[in-house]
């Protein structure tokens, strides 16, 4: 079997495989089906050529002409669909005439006349060239540089393949030339199928780079093999021995050579990329020694910035105070300082779906695609508003628009969600504004690894902080217990002594001074008790609790000592679920909050306590889609509110603005609520009073033992 016969068979098999792989795609666009048709027509033609060259039967020559006659039309229809061209009368007519001529030759005795065969073959080749010219025409029209380059690859590749295929016919006119057409064709079809599936130009570059590397490697290995084997071909024993030696040499060289050749090809063809890859690999090693998230952010962004491959870089992390992500650090023009959970919805949905990065160009492309699909299908089939396909597309395009706005706000070309234990804890954003599709797949893969490392550092630093806090509190607790004991005993004695002197019976001034001693001793005692409370580890005894009842009970208790100028209002949600809580500790928190509110309104005012329920994770931070129900308790007052500069400190131990305050009330409350797996936060607008929101995990179901309020029971 000669080279031409063998390569024809190979081309038939590969074309057939390409066609099948296209047809097996689940969501097949029309272009894919037409491409499969092109591959099938090539497969049929090459198969007929193969059968003709091994049998020499004129029948297969006829079949080969009949199948070749179909190729131009298939190619033309595919290219028209690929380029989105609707009308091409001239080209279609030409392909039709060429096809008809092919059939005329195939079905008549003309097939035996070499001149007729050559004429028909040239006509078919010409009509293929006309079809390819469409690519060139479109190449000149498109404004996008990337698209133009993509079409240029296809056009020149197609032209080259056609030329090489024509050279295949040189031997039939007596000029010896190796048959390379089938190989060139399968290579081109393979490249085209890759183009159809991969939009990113850089991936195509990479694809070409790999092929270049592979070819270089094959050549080097073949040279070694041939060098060792050829000189011994006359001596069979030596030949066998050398073949064995050559195989061993090739086998042991293949791996190291591949790495060297690949890195050599990539440093020659894509120098910038090789540099970025090197920098990122070094960065990964450097990051391993850092535990502070701010430091990590700085090092990462500096590295990217110094590589001069980005114009914008930023890192956002999940905010503690409100749902959303705060900007931690950035390079280039500053993006928005805060991305709230609503704006991040689309990105979170993407992260939940398992996608590791969002690329601006992919989002834009899909938005365009959907716009076209909606337009085209809407016109063609008058899709009803509620057609499920349409509804799905509309939803997707809404989500994509949200993603696009978030990318714009964060000035991101590529956005990598940072994934913590089970939730998105931030975003790493990079962008090179100067070039579209600035990053190649392997660069993105390394960026993803950097993102993973940032996420690990952030998670670890939180863990470390928690451990430090726990150790600090344990030490503090021990100290406090001893100290409290030492202070309380003399305090008891002082108070007892002062009381013994009976301030009421002593004269005016002395009696007042004695009362001051007793009051201050009480205050000191309260401070020590609170401090002890703060330092002691909180171990809540959580049970399903009706928070309405706890709120009600607490308010009744407090109301006894309340000034008349303070009004307390209750807005309890009777349908709210039970919370998992320790009722005594919850009461302690509520007392704290109400007392703070009372103290904030010396001239009187209103305190509103309300209950309700909410859903954890309204923004979808959780990757598993898991979400918990929460019971909410709000304590709102009409006092002066919390100034902005105080708000982030009020939960810090010993922060107080009150003369006799300890600054421990809110710190203790926060510890208690956190130990319940809940949160406590403060909101306030200047002049509108302060509002504290407690969120506790809901119990599974409201217990049946809880009696509904009477009115409801009667009406039910
Ligand atoms: P303390 O009450 O001993 O000062 P807290 O931890 O309870 O300690 O409160 C810390 C600070 O938070 C208070 O000093 C006050 O400035 C502020 N604060 C707390 N509750 C309110 C409120 N309802 N209105 C205004 N400011 C408040």
XYZ file of C-alpha atoms and ligand atoms in Angstrom:
743
model
C 0.000 0.000 0.000
C 1.534 3.338 -0.969
C 1.519 6.583 1.004
C -1.403 8.044 -0.942
C -3.602 4.967 -0.322
C -2.739 4.863 3.330
C -3.307 8.539 3.937
C -6.647 8.342 2.089
C -7.819 5.646 4.482
C -6.561 7.631 7.466
C -8.319 10.774 6.214
C -11.582 8.838 5.706
C -11.460 7.478 9.254
C -10.549 10.787 10.906
C -13.180 12.753 8.930
C -15.777 10.196 9.898
C -14.747 10.440 13.564
C -14.975 14.236 13.426
C -18.436 14.020 11.882
C -19.622 11.599 14.551
C -18.190 13.739 17.361
C -20.078 16.732 15.968
C -23.309 14.771 15.617
C -23.064 13.437 19.165
C -23.149 16.892 20.722
C -26.262 17.358 22.798
C -26.925 20.999 22.025
C -26.134 21.040 18.351
C -26.304 24.331 16.462
C -26.953 24.306 12.720
C -23.288 25.085 12.016
C -22.275 21.899 13.812
C -24.631 19.761 11.741
C -23.385 21.356 8.534
C -19.798 20.843 9.612
C -20.586 17.184 10.225
C -21.957 17.066 6.661
C -18.686 18.522 5.331
C -16.708 15.907 7.272
C -18.997 13.141 5.990
C -18.580 14.226 2.366
C -14.799 14.248 2.802
C -14.944 10.843 4.506
C -16.973 9.390 1.607
C -14.634 10.880 -0.979
C -11.473 9.618 0.729
C -12.986 6.190 1.274
C -13.849 5.940 -2.430
C -10.324 7.101 -3.313
C -8.872 4.487 -1.002
C -11.021 1.703 -2.484
C -10.143 2.816 -5.999
C -6.430 2.782 -5.303
C -6.476 -0.716 -3.834
C -8.906 -2.280 -6.333
C -8.288 -0.135 -9.404
C -11.947 -0.720 -10.335
C -13.488 2.087 -12.439
C -16.627 1.753 -10.283
C -14.764 3.314 -7.299
C -13.393 6.014 -9.563
C -16.983 6.911 -10.431
C -17.996 6.855 -6.753
C -15.011 8.979 -5.896
C -16.066 11.615 -8.462
C -19.696 11.460 -7.379
C -18.739 12.055 -3.742
C -16.166 14.743 -4.553
C -18.926 16.547 -6.454
C -20.827 17.008 -3.192
C -17.915 18.539 -1.291
C -18.071 22.143 -2.609
C -21.793 22.527 -1.896
C -21.401 21.105 1.613
C -18.420 23.375 2.299
C -20.260 26.398 0.926
C -23.425 25.810 2.957
C -21.372 25.313 6.096
C -19.329 28.479 5.540
C -22.480 30.499 4.842
C -23.967 29.333 8.151
C -20.667 29.806 9.995
C -20.263 33.355 8.744
C -23.948 34.148 9.100
C -24.358 35.011 5.398
C -27.884 34.527 4.087
C -27.688 35.252 0.382
C -24.923 33.982 -1.909
C -26.563 33.217 -5.234
C -23.440 33.387 -7.338
C -21.428 31.098 -5.101
C -24.278 28.620 -4.786
C -24.766 28.524 -8.559
C -21.062 27.955 -9.100
C -20.946 25.132 -6.574
C -24.036 23.622 -8.172
C -22.533 23.743 -11.666
C -19.251 22.266 -10.420
C -21.136 19.518 -8.607
C -23.235 18.772 -11.682
C -20.095 18.555 -13.804
C -18.603 16.123 -11.291
C -21.731 13.996 -11.509
C -21.709 14.182 -15.313
C -18.146 12.863 -15.318
C -18.914 10.231 -12.701
C -21.956 8.778 -14.419
C -20.751 8.787 -18.045
C -17.809 7.206 -19.891
C -16.116 10.615 -19.531
C -14.712 9.270 -16.280
C -12.216 7.274 -18.301
C -10.898 10.359 -20.131
C -8.066 11.968 -18.112
C -8.693 15.402 -19.619
C -12.369 15.328 -18.575
C -11.377 14.180 -15.104
C -8.791 16.945 -14.758
C -11.273 19.551 -16.013
C -13.976 18.477 -13.569
C -11.430 18.277 -10.724
C -10.209 21.806 -11.428
C -13.773 23.098 -11.576
C -14.508 21.530 -8.183
C -11.318 23.017 -6.735
C -12.250 26.419 -8.163
C -15.657 26.307 -6.528
C -13.985 25.433 -3.218
C -11.709 28.447 -3.687
C -14.791 30.616 -4.306
C -16.295 29.351 -1.054
C -13.066 30.088 0.807
C -13.058 33.597 -0.619
C -16.139 34.221 1.529
C -13.891 33.863 4.566
C -11.521 36.424 3.187
C -14.324 38.858 2.393
C -15.688 38.576 5.926
C -12.167 38.898 7.303
C -11.909 42.345 5.738
C -15.298 43.434 7.068
C -15.092 42.506 10.745
C -13.998 45.205 13.146
C -12.818 42.934 15.952
C -9.124 42.242 15.793
C -9.568 38.853 17.416
C -12.270 37.790 15.017
C -10.193 38.935 12.060
C -7.240 36.898 13.189
C -9.441 33.882 13.699
C -10.799 34.170 10.151
C -7.277 34.734 8.834
C -6.148 31.422 10.304
C -9.090 29.683 8.689
C -8.688 31.376 5.316
C -4.956 30.828 4.926
C -5.243 27.338 6.375
C -8.001 26.517 3.876
C -6.074 27.984 0.958
C -2.965 26.013 1.923
C -4.932 22.794 2.248
C -6.554 23.287 -1.168
C -3.173 23.923 -2.762
C -1.564 20.873 -1.163
C -4.550 18.753 -2.225
C -4.152 19.950 -5.836
C -0.477 18.982 -5.750
C -1.671 15.431 -5.072
C -2.614 15.213 -8.729
C 0.906 15.961 -9.971
C 1.877 12.266 -10.085
C -1.064 11.585 -12.437
C 0.564 13.914 -14.994
C 3.900 12.257 -14.500
C 5.500 14.567 -11.925
C 6.441 12.647 -8.769
C 5.181 14.295 -5.569
C 4.215 12.753 -2.211
C 0.514 12.729 -1.472
C -0.021 15.199 1.379
C -3.579 16.341 0.583
C -5.416 13.891 2.880
C -3.165 14.742 5.824
C -3.503 18.475 5.214
C -7.283 18.082 4.947
C -7.701 16.213 8.199
C -5.427 18.647 9.935
C -7.504 21.557 8.619
C -10.828 19.905 9.495
C -9.519 19.199 12.953
C -8.404 22.792 13.374
C -11.764 24.055 12.117
C -13.671 21.824 14.527
C -11.534 23.212 17.328
C -12.321 26.765 16.172
C -16.019 25.977 16.251
C -15.840 24.822 19.840
C -13.260 27.192 21.265
C -13.895 30.857 20.753
C -10.863 32.200 22.494
C -8.158 33.144 20.035
C -5.418 32.531 22.547
C -6.547 28.974 22.868
C -6.127 28.647 19.129
C -2.629 30.083 19.435
C -1.976 27.594 22.124
C -3.386 24.832 19.960
C -1.047 25.826 17.145
C 1.823 26.086 19.619
C 1.182 22.567 20.851
C 1.091 21.268 17.307
C 4.351 23.089 16.553
C 5.907 21.576 19.665
C 4.605 18.133 18.826
C 5.893 18.336 15.243
C 9.308 19.522 16.438
C 9.411 16.665 18.929
C 8.356 14.118 16.314
C 11.063 15.363 13.949
C 13.781 15.181 16.601
C 12.770 11.688 17.682
C 12.422 10.488 14.094
C 15.904 11.828 13.344
C 17.360 9.902 16.287
C 15.527 6.763 15.271
C 16.427 6.988 11.609
C 20.044 7.902 12.421
C 20.468 4.811 14.543
C 18.619 2.407 12.300
C 19.307 3.398 8.695
C 23.040 2.692 8.578
C 22.449 -0.892 9.718
C 19.603 -1.720 7.362
C 21.627 -4.226 5.346
C 22.565 -6.313 8.360
C 19.358 -7.813 9.788
C 20.798 -8.698 13.216
C 22.366 -5.270 13.623
C 19.184 -3.657 12.322
C 17.065 -5.429 14.958
C 19.566 -4.589 17.661
C 19.739 -0.937 16.644
C 15.962 -0.716 16.446
C 15.825 -1.904 20.013
C 18.492 0.577 21.087
C 16.769 3.380 19.190
C 13.438 2.546 20.838
C 15.012 2.661 24.282
C 16.752 5.955 23.482
C 13.533 7.451 22.117
C 11.514 6.225 25.092
C 13.917 7.657 27.623
C 14.210 10.945 25.733
C 10.561 11.524 25.021
C 9.534 13.058 28.337
C 12.455 15.398 29.025
C 12.526 16.382 25.356
C 8.828 17.149 25.311
C 9.114 19.512 28.270
C 12.146 21.233 26.774
C 10.657 21.537 23.303
C 7.324 22.784 24.633
C 8.912 25.432 26.804
C 11.248 26.365 23.962
C 8.361 26.704 21.495
C 6.321 28.665 23.975
C 9.185 30.989 24.843
C 9.848 31.603 21.143
C 6.212 31.939 20.082
C 4.682 33.390 23.241
C 7.384 35.097 25.222
C 5.015 37.238 27.322
C 3.096 34.188 28.332
C 6.138 32.219 29.341
C 7.164 35.131 31.552
C 3.769 35.358 33.231
C 3.738 31.630 33.845
C 7.143 31.855 35.471
C 6.119 34.806 37.646
C 2.927 33.083 38.741
C 4.736 29.888 39.646
C 7.174 31.933 41.753
C 4.248 33.791 43.315
C 2.664 30.522 44.399
C 5.816 29.599 46.295
C 5.980 33.045 47.919
C 2.354 32.955 49.019
C 2.891 29.764 50.954
C 4.682 31.696 53.716
C 2.099 34.436 54.293
C -0.874 34.292 56.645
C -2.233 37.819 56.614
C -4.939 38.333 53.953
C -3.960 41.978 53.414
C -0.363 40.986 52.872
C -1.382 38.236 50.445
C -3.557 40.664 48.520
C -0.703 43.141 48.278
C 1.858 40.578 47.134
C -0.489 39.069 44.528
C -1.590 42.336 43.041
C 1.966 43.683 43.006
C 3.157 40.590 41.164
C 0.429 40.819 38.547
C 0.977 44.530 38.194
C 4.738 44.225 37.822
C 4.296 41.561 35.147
C 2.717 44.411 33.111
C 0.116 41.984 31.865
C -2.777 43.696 33.655
C -4.109 47.217 33.716
C -6.540 46.547 36.567
C -6.326 44.161 39.511
C -8.370 43.967 42.678
C -9.293 41.664 45.528
C -12.640 41.748 47.324
C -13.442 39.863 50.507
C -16.703 39.048 52.220
C -17.649 41.922 54.530
C -18.471 41.305 58.194
C -20.763 44.228 58.746
C -23.207 43.898 55.843
C -23.972 41.389 53.090
C -21.532 41.935 50.275
C -17.865 42.184 49.413
C -15.430 44.956 50.365
C -12.484 46.018 48.269
C -9.305 44.998 50.078
C -6.674 46.205 47.675
C -6.401 47.228 44.033
C -3.987 48.262 41.302
C -4.827 50.544 38.422
C -7.959 52.746 38.467
C -9.853 52.094 41.704
C -13.006 49.984 41.351
C -16.106 50.295 43.579
C -15.238 50.017 47.279
C -18.156 47.684 47.994
C -20.086 45.182 45.901
C -23.336 44.419 47.637
C -24.800 40.935 47.689
C -27.510 41.865 45.175
C -24.955 43.048 42.628
C -22.877 39.916 43.161
C -25.891 37.605 42.620
C -24.954 36.582 39.097
C -21.338 35.864 39.995
C -22.430 33.834 43.013
C -24.787 31.814 40.825
C -21.905 31.071 38.478
C -19.684 30.006 41.386
C -22.475 27.763 42.669
C -22.728 26.105 39.292
C -19.108 25.021 39.715
C -17.542 27.411 37.225
C -14.169 28.557 38.466
C -13.788 31.861 36.654
C -15.885 34.338 34.716
C -14.409 35.868 31.588
C -15.746 39.182 30.400
C -15.483 38.266 26.700
C -17.406 35.026 27.209
C -20.176 36.895 28.992
C -20.367 39.491 26.216
C -20.373 36.814 23.545
C -23.144 34.845 25.185
C -25.225 38.013 25.641
C -24.882 38.700 21.906
C -25.700 35.097 21.087
C -28.853 35.173 23.193
C -29.897 38.481 21.706
C -29.578 36.949 18.240
C -31.342 33.743 19.255
C -34.232 35.624 20.815
C -34.501 37.900 17.808
C -34.174 35.138 15.226
C -36.422 32.567 16.845
C -38.919 35.172 17.918
C -39.329 36.303 14.333
C -39.203 32.939 12.708
C -41.603 31.051 14.908
C -43.422 33.840 16.738
C -42.435 32.363 20.087
C -45.006 32.938 22.749
C -43.925 35.013 25.743
C -44.184 31.981 28.004
C -42.411 29.520 25.706
C -40.043 27.656 28.073
C -37.081 28.033 25.704
C -37.643 31.764 25.497
C -38.185 32.113 29.257
C -34.918 30.265 29.889
C -33.016 32.477 27.485
C -34.509 35.643 28.942
C -33.555 34.530 32.442
C -30.044 33.663 31.353
C -29.611 37.001 29.665
C -30.817 38.795 32.815
C -28.257 36.913 34.885
C -25.536 37.667 32.338
C -26.371 41.374 32.387
C -26.033 41.328 36.161
C -22.686 39.609 35.823
C -21.573 42.157 33.282
C -22.507 45.053 35.588
C -20.644 43.403 38.479
C -17.578 42.933 36.244
C -17.783 46.564 35.181
C -18.139 47.733 38.785
C -15.108 45.719 39.869
C -13.232 46.545 36.660
C -12.630 42.874 35.993
C -11.760 41.150 32.732
C -11.533 37.853 34.508
C -13.192 37.353 37.872
C -12.148 34.390 39.992
C -14.459 33.625 42.914
C -12.469 32.785 46.041
C -14.041 29.718 47.565
C -13.900 29.125 51.313
C -15.152 26.075 53.177
C -18.573 26.146 51.549
C -19.084 29.666 50.379
C -17.724 32.401 48.189
C -15.490 34.516 50.405
C -14.283 36.982 47.828
C -13.174 37.710 44.274
C -9.839 38.077 42.547
C -10.255 40.361 39.548
C -7.765 40.945 36.770
C -8.058 42.804 33.533
C -5.868 43.897 30.673
C -7.913 46.626 29.094
C -5.530 47.012 26.160
C -6.101 43.612 24.571
C -9.226 41.521 24.218
C -8.903 37.933 25.422
C -5.680 38.819 27.164
C -5.084 35.562 29.017
C -4.491 32.045 27.735
C -5.947 28.917 29.297
C -2.781 27.862 31.075
C -2.346 31.378 32.446
C -5.916 31.262 33.682
C -5.265 27.859 35.231
C -2.378 29.327 37.225
C -4.491 32.341 38.186
C -7.086 29.919 39.525
C -4.413 28.310 41.660
C -3.394 31.729 42.984
C -7.089 32.360 43.754
C -7.259 29.086 45.670
C -4.229 30.078 47.666
C -5.686 33.462 48.552
C -8.862 31.717 49.723
C -6.846 29.317 51.870
C -4.921 32.164 53.472
C -8.129 34.061 54.241
C -9.754 30.989 55.775
C -6.642 30.114 57.756
C -6.233 33.613 59.076
C -9.833 33.563 60.336
C -9.170 30.258 62.029
C -5.968 31.608 63.509
C -7.778 34.706 64.790
C -10.430 32.539 66.391
C -7.798 30.395 68.053
C -5.961 33.445 69.322
C -9.188 34.919 70.622
C -9.974 31.651 72.374
C -6.534 31.498 74.009
C -6.726 35.153 74.989
C -10.137 34.635 76.531
C -9.044 31.526 78.363
C -6.102 33.409 79.917
C -8.316 36.391 80.641
C -10.930 34.141 82.218
C -8.451 32.621 84.621
C -7.080 35.994 85.560
C -10.512 37.490 85.933
C -11.755 34.739 88.200
C -8.832 35.291 90.585
C -9.102 39.051 90.376
C -12.849 39.040 90.954
C -12.408 36.981 94.044
C -9.739 39.357 95.360
C -11.875 42.425 94.664
C -15.258 41.132 95.703
C -14.307 40.145 99.231
C -13.004 43.581 100.306
C -15.921 45.171 98.419
C -18.355 43.166 100.513
C -16.559 44.332 103.645
C -16.565 48.006 102.542
C -20.252 47.889 101.684
C -21.066 46.161 104.960
C -19.089 48.763 106.901
C -20.793 51.659 105.121
C -24.198 50.131 105.648
C -23.347 49.566 109.331
C -22.915 53.313 109.723
C -26.557 53.599 108.508
C -26.392 56.559 106.076
C -30.056 57.412 106.650
C -29.415 58.156 110.292
C -26.127 60.035 109.913
C -26.254 63.769 109.254
C -26.853 65.264 105.734
C -23.376 65.493 104.223
C -21.893 62.417 105.877
C -24.964 60.359 104.979
C -24.629 61.391 101.306
C -20.956 60.423 101.296
C -21.779 57.044 102.813
C -24.472 56.517 100.127
C -21.894 57.389 97.440
C -19.618 54.693 98.904
C -22.423 52.115 98.812
C -23.486 53.079 95.230
C -19.942 52.991 93.916
C -19.297 49.646 95.589
C -22.427 48.311 93.830
C -21.194 49.701 90.528
C -17.756 48.191 90.983
C -19.377 44.895 91.853
C -21.458 45.101 88.666
C -18.362 45.843 86.582
C -16.521 42.890 88.064
C -19.506 40.609 87.477
C -19.797 41.773 83.859
C -16.100 41.359 83.285
C -16.326 37.869 84.673
C -19.245 37.207 82.375
C -17.241 38.322 79.387
C -14.191 36.303 80.289
C -16.082 33.118 81.087
C -16.557 30.774 78.121
C -20.158 30.893 76.927
C -21.797 27.492 76.824
C -25.382 28.022 75.813
C -27.880 25.356 76.605
C -29.836 25.642 73.357
C -33.363 24.353 73.092
C -36.238 25.301 70.802
C -37.513 28.542 72.245
C -40.473 30.748 71.437
C -38.684 34.084 71.137
C -41.968 35.996 71.427
C -42.373 34.607 74.879
C -38.801 35.501 75.907
C -39.208 39.032 74.557
C -42.521 39.419 76.328
C -41.136 38.143 79.616
C -38.030 40.345 79.436
C -40.050 43.467 78.697
C -42.413 42.790 81.614
C -39.393 42.420 83.866
C -37.790 45.653 82.674
C -40.974 47.693 82.624
C -41.161 47.623 86.436
C -38.187 49.999 86.747
C -38.777 52.025 83.603
C -39.255 55.736 83.595
C -42.659 56.865 82.317
C -41.050 58.867 79.533
C -39.994 55.607 77.853
C -42.652 53.735 75.917
C -42.097 50.128 74.902
C -43.876 48.770 71.881
C -44.024 45.100 70.893
C -44.519 43.900 67.320
C -44.368 40.145 67.639
C -44.834 37.868 64.655
C -47.158 35.101 65.858
C -46.275 32.888 62.901
C -42.511 33.118 63.408
C -40.693 29.808 63.911
C -39.070 28.729 67.169
C -35.411 29.633 67.594
C -32.594 27.429 68.841
C -31.502 29.380 71.880
C -30.706 29.429 75.575
C -33.657 31.470 76.942
C -31.702 32.859 79.914
C -28.822 34.057 77.788
C -31.184 35.493 75.213
C -32.899 37.378 78.001
C -29.543 38.737 79.130
C -28.857 40.046 75.614
C -32.286 41.657 75.359
C -31.884 43.311 78.763
C -28.551 44.698 77.577
C -30.013 46.110 74.385
C -33.061 47.626 76.065
C -30.929 49.160 78.797
C -28.607 50.680 76.216
C -31.623 52.106 74.411
C -32.978 53.551 77.640
C -29.613 55.085 78.437
C -29.405 56.562 74.942
C -32.717 58.436 75.508
C -32.365 60.366 78.769
C -35.205 62.656 77.733
C -37.485 59.709 76.923
C -38.579 58.054 73.704
C -39.898 54.809 72.291
C -38.325 51.377 72.137
C -39.777 48.931 69.650
C -39.087 45.217 69.956
C -40.164 43.195 66.969
C -39.765 39.590 65.929
C -39.895 37.920 62.540
C -38.147 35.367 60.424
C -35.843 35.423 57.453
C -33.825 33.234 55.220
C -30.151 32.831 55.585
C -28.162 33.560 52.537
C -30.639 35.591 50.516
C -27.714 36.413 48.247
C -26.699 32.810 47.737
C -23.213 32.862 49.255
C -23.470 29.163 50.049
C -22.169 27.012 47.232
C -24.296 24.038 48.189
C -27.422 26.164 47.842
C -28.137 25.181 51.465
C -29.840 27.899 53.404
C -31.062 28.118 56.972
C -34.138 29.792 58.343
C -33.437 32.448 60.896
C -35.524 34.012 63.614
C -35.024 37.744 63.888
C -35.406 40.031 66.874
C -35.080 43.782 66.382
C -34.608 46.317 69.152
C -35.110 49.835 67.878
C -35.060 53.133 69.703
C -35.719 56.768 68.918
C -32.494 58.028 70.470
C -29.617 59.845 68.770
C -28.481 56.712 66.910
C -24.954 55.499 66.325
C -22.477 57.815 64.674
C -20.678 56.218 61.724
C -17.297 56.328 63.485
C -18.655 54.419 66.509
C -20.547 51.772 64.631
C -17.664 49.474 63.870
C -16.340 49.676 67.452
C -19.437 49.168 69.554
C -18.964 45.391 69.762
C -15.311 45.721 70.732
C -14.765 44.981 74.460
C -14.313 48.081 76.611
C -15.526 50.457 73.929
C -17.860 52.883 75.642
C -18.982 56.463 75.264
C -20.716 56.509 78.648
C -19.212 58.012 81.736
C -19.761 55.020 83.966
C -19.909 52.445 81.148
C -17.855 49.275 80.979
C -18.080 48.809 77.238
C -18.746 45.127 77.790
C -22.524 44.887 77.319
C -22.493 44.588 73.537
C -19.292 42.525 73.502
C -20.927 39.983 75.808
C -24.140 40.059 73.795
C -22.215 39.380 70.611
C -20.364 36.464 72.156
C -23.593 34.955 73.389
C -25.365 35.289 70.039
C -22.369 33.978 68.116
C -22.150 30.975 70.408
C -25.738 30.272 69.323
C -24.626 30.246 65.686
C -26.412 33.555 65.147
C -25.436 37.137 64.409
C -26.028 40.509 65.960
C -25.619 43.716 64.025
C -26.408 47.386 64.421
C -27.945 49.755 61.944
C -28.479 53.412 62.342
C -29.097 56.510 60.321
C -28.054 59.787 61.957
C -30.939 61.217 63.952
C -33.159 58.181 63.396
C -32.213 56.127 66.424
C -30.352 52.844 66.593
C -31.619 49.439 65.580
C -30.038 46.177 66.726
C -30.833 43.012 64.811
C -30.379 39.578 66.342
C -30.611 36.555 64.051
C -30.842 33.116 65.606
C -31.025 29.803 63.751
C -34.609 28.589 63.598
C -35.590 25.293 65.184
C -36.723 22.639 62.706
C -40.445 23.167 63.223
C -42.556 25.213 65.535
C -43.352 22.819 68.363
C -46.905 21.674 68.542
C -46.912 22.417 72.245
C -46.937 26.121 71.523
C -50.422 27.491 71.825
C -51.490 29.909 69.154
C -52.873 33.207 70.442
C -56.485 32.815 71.486
C -58.012 34.937 68.742
C -56.408 32.798 66.090
C -57.329 29.540 67.727
C -60.941 30.622 67.747
C -60.990 31.610 64.130
C -59.067 28.592 62.878
P -21.759 50.394 77.719
O -23.243 50.382 77.679
O -21.177 49.974 79.000
O -21.137 51.634 77.149
P -22.033 48.584 75.539
O -21.099 47.589 74.983
O -23.363 48.113 75.921
O -21.270 49.237 76.738
O -22.184 49.743 74.484
C -21.067 50.287 73.844
C -21.385 51.634 73.241
O -22.309 51.479 72.175
C -22.096 52.591 74.166
O -21.169 53.272 74.987
C -22.774 53.528 73.192
O -21.883 54.508 72.713
C -23.111 52.648 72.042
N -24.523 52.231 72.059
C -25.022 51.047 72.443
N -26.369 51.017 72.312
C -26.732 52.220 71.833
C -28.008 52.810 71.465
N -29.168 52.149 71.589
N -27.987 54.078 70.977
C -26.832 54.757 70.855
N -25.606 54.257 71.175
C -25.554 52.997 71.648
